[in-house]
Amino acid sequence: MNLVKEINRRKTFGIISHPDAGKTTLTEKLLLFGGAIQEAGAVKSNKIRRSATSDFMEIERQRGISVATSVMAFDYQGRKINILDTPGHEDFAEDTYRTLTAVDSVIVVIDVAKGVETQTEKLVNVCRMRKTPIIVFINKLDREGKDAFDLLDEIESKLGITVTPLSWPVGMGQRFKGVYSIFERNLKLFRPHGKQDEEDVIQISDLASPELEKHVDPAPAALLREEVHLIEEVYPPFDREAYQAGDLSPVFFGSAINNFGVRELLDCFIDIAPTPLPRFAEEREVKPLEDTFSGFIFKIHANMDPNHRDRIAFLRVCSGVFQRNTNYLHVRQNRKMKFANPTSFMAEKKTVIDEAYPGDVVGLYDSGNFKIGDTLTEGEPLHFKGIPSFSPELFRYVNNMDPLKTKQLNKGLEQLMDEGVAQLFTREFDGRKLVGTVGALQFDVIQYRLMHEYGASVAFEPVNLHKACWVVAKNDAALKEFSARRRQDIARDKDDNLVFLAQSAWTLKMAQDNHPDVEFHFTSEY
Ligand code: G4P
């Protein structure tokens, strides 16, 4: 059957890293292999360079790039690979968390000199929670860096994952000679700037063979034998099932800029990475092979042109086949919708598609109907899980500076919140609106976009809050009593859920201690 064939040839993944570790460079090399781009430099870095130009220009530049690189699809050896872009900047971390709900596996890029950095830790945490299979690529071996064993220890302890190296470096920096593939038992010699040819790969099934000394000096050859021996003693052997269950992460070494170790990574990836996995809806598990179509929106991108209010909603297909011009149920709105121009992305090229399969991401033009987390089906009322809102940590009051534009302001705020730029809370007792974010840059984004896209002018007023947490209770009376006692600190989120605005860690603790029947949640999904 066509559906089985299409599902089995798909791999949908994300590349995650701390900024500057080499995510963009690696993405570009992968696209080059897939023929999706022809030359280096085609994939623009989506890094926010705060100092380069004014912040606003930078935000717009970044938005332009991020729509172009949201999904990069290409064919390689008969497989269809979908790379979902994840912003590296920490202020956009929520965007990345949500994108991680739409992938089936990830590649984590680590800079050999810097080791595990904060952003990598946060993102891998989310992967671990979701049991997403992880492959680690240690990059920049052409530079001096940390000792490979120390690095593996650091990865295990900081990221909380179990690793097994599938390749091993021979030297690094000036002395970098290449990598020995433990997976394929061959030695690949390093030539800078991507000048690799077939002769550079030497099969050495048994490392004891004197063949090794023909290519590597005696001292590094002896060290390689010793280290590979140690690896085989200390690390678990590679196990596909353990990897796919998220319990074991293979590690590769290379240099993305020199295109070294990238093909090995890609070849191994297409061999071992999972094909599209089932997704969980509140009602039941949804398997890709089911006949009927279903999917969810994990990202919404506003149009760059302020004259056009339309947006692109990114849908991950979860089951069945998505088809153009076919009526689907928009579950939250309980109404049928069809799409005349569903779009797929091929690096920088956009094309209208007729159909899409599980694992694919489709761009749907939207005039304001979608919110992040929305589900489309052929009729079944499913609600996909796993798109949480995280408890924001920075808060400001929104002050309307132009009362004549109140309608525009409300519309703009609503749409930006649907896109997931930030979270809006309305305090119950005085109706004041507060915006909560995970990163300070979001306030600039909101202010700028409200002005440029909606003609509304706001000023943000600082407010000292520790955390917003969602409150529920099995016992209605307990919740009522809590709300009444804490009247000043109670707000509603955009979906009308009850939220407690804790002024400090201490007030939060007091509230928890004094109201044992009330549950306090730090993500909106519980
Ligand atoms: P990111 O998307 O993870 O933020 O990283 P990006 O690929 O933009 O790479 C960050 C910097 O690291 C870039 O240098 C890039 O050229 C360099 N780089 C990537 N891979 C390697 C590697 O294998 N070896 C070495 N030595 N450097 C590598 P830049 O100077 O910041 O930018 P550019 O001027 O080169 O574009």
Coordinates of C-alpha atoms and ligand atoms in Angstrom, one line a residue, residues 17-26 45-47 49 139-143 254-258, ligand 1:
S17 CA 22.2 23.2 19.7
H18 CA 23.4 26.2 21.7
P19 CA 24.0 29.2 19.3
D20 CA 27.3 29.0 17.4
A21 CA 27.9 25.2 17.8
G22 CA 27.3 24.7 14.1
K23 CA 23.6 24.0 13.6
T24 CA 23.3 26.1 10.5
T25 CA 26.5 24.8 9.0
L26 CA 25.4 21.2 9.5
S45 CA 21.7 31.7 10.1
N46 CA 18.6 32.5 12.1
K47 CA 20.7 33.9 14.9
R49 CA 22.7 39.4 16.3
N139 CA 31.6 19.4 15.9
K140 CA 34.7 21.5 15.2
L141 CA 37.2 18.7 15.6
D142 CA 39.5 20.8 13.3
R143 CA 40.0 22.9 16.4
G254 CA 33.4 15.6 12.8
S255 CA 33.7 19.1 11.4
A256 CA 30.6 20.5 9.7
I257 CA 32.4 23.3 8.0
N258 CA 34.9 20.9 6.4
Ligands
G4P1 P1 24.6 27.9 14.8 O1 23.7 27.8 13.6 O2 24.6 26.7 15.7 O3 24.5 29.1 15.6 O4 26.1 27.9 14.2 P2 26.7 28.2 12.7 O5 26.5 27.0 11.9 O6 26.3 29.5 12.3 O7 28.3 28.2 13.1 C1 28.9 29.1 14.0 C2 30.3 29.4 13.7 O8 31.0 28.2 13.7 C3 30.4 29.9 12.2 O9 31.5 30.8 12.2 C4 30.8 28.6 11.5 O10 31.5 28.9 10.3 C5 31.7 27.9 12.5 N1 31.8 26.5 12.3 C6 30.8 25.6 12.0 N2 31.3 24.3 11.9 C7 32.6 24.4 12.1 C8 33.7 23.5 12.1 O11 33.5 22.3 11.9 N3 34.9 23.9 12.4 C9 35.2 25.3 12.7 N4 36.4 25.6 12.9 N5 34.2 26.2 12.7 C10 32.9 25.8 12.4 P3 31.3 32.3 12.2 O12 32.7 32.9 12.1 O13 30.5 32.7 13.4 O14 30.4 32.6 11.0 P4 30.9 32.6 9.5 O15 31.4 34.0 9.3 O16 31.9 31.6 9.2 O17 29.6 32.4 8.8

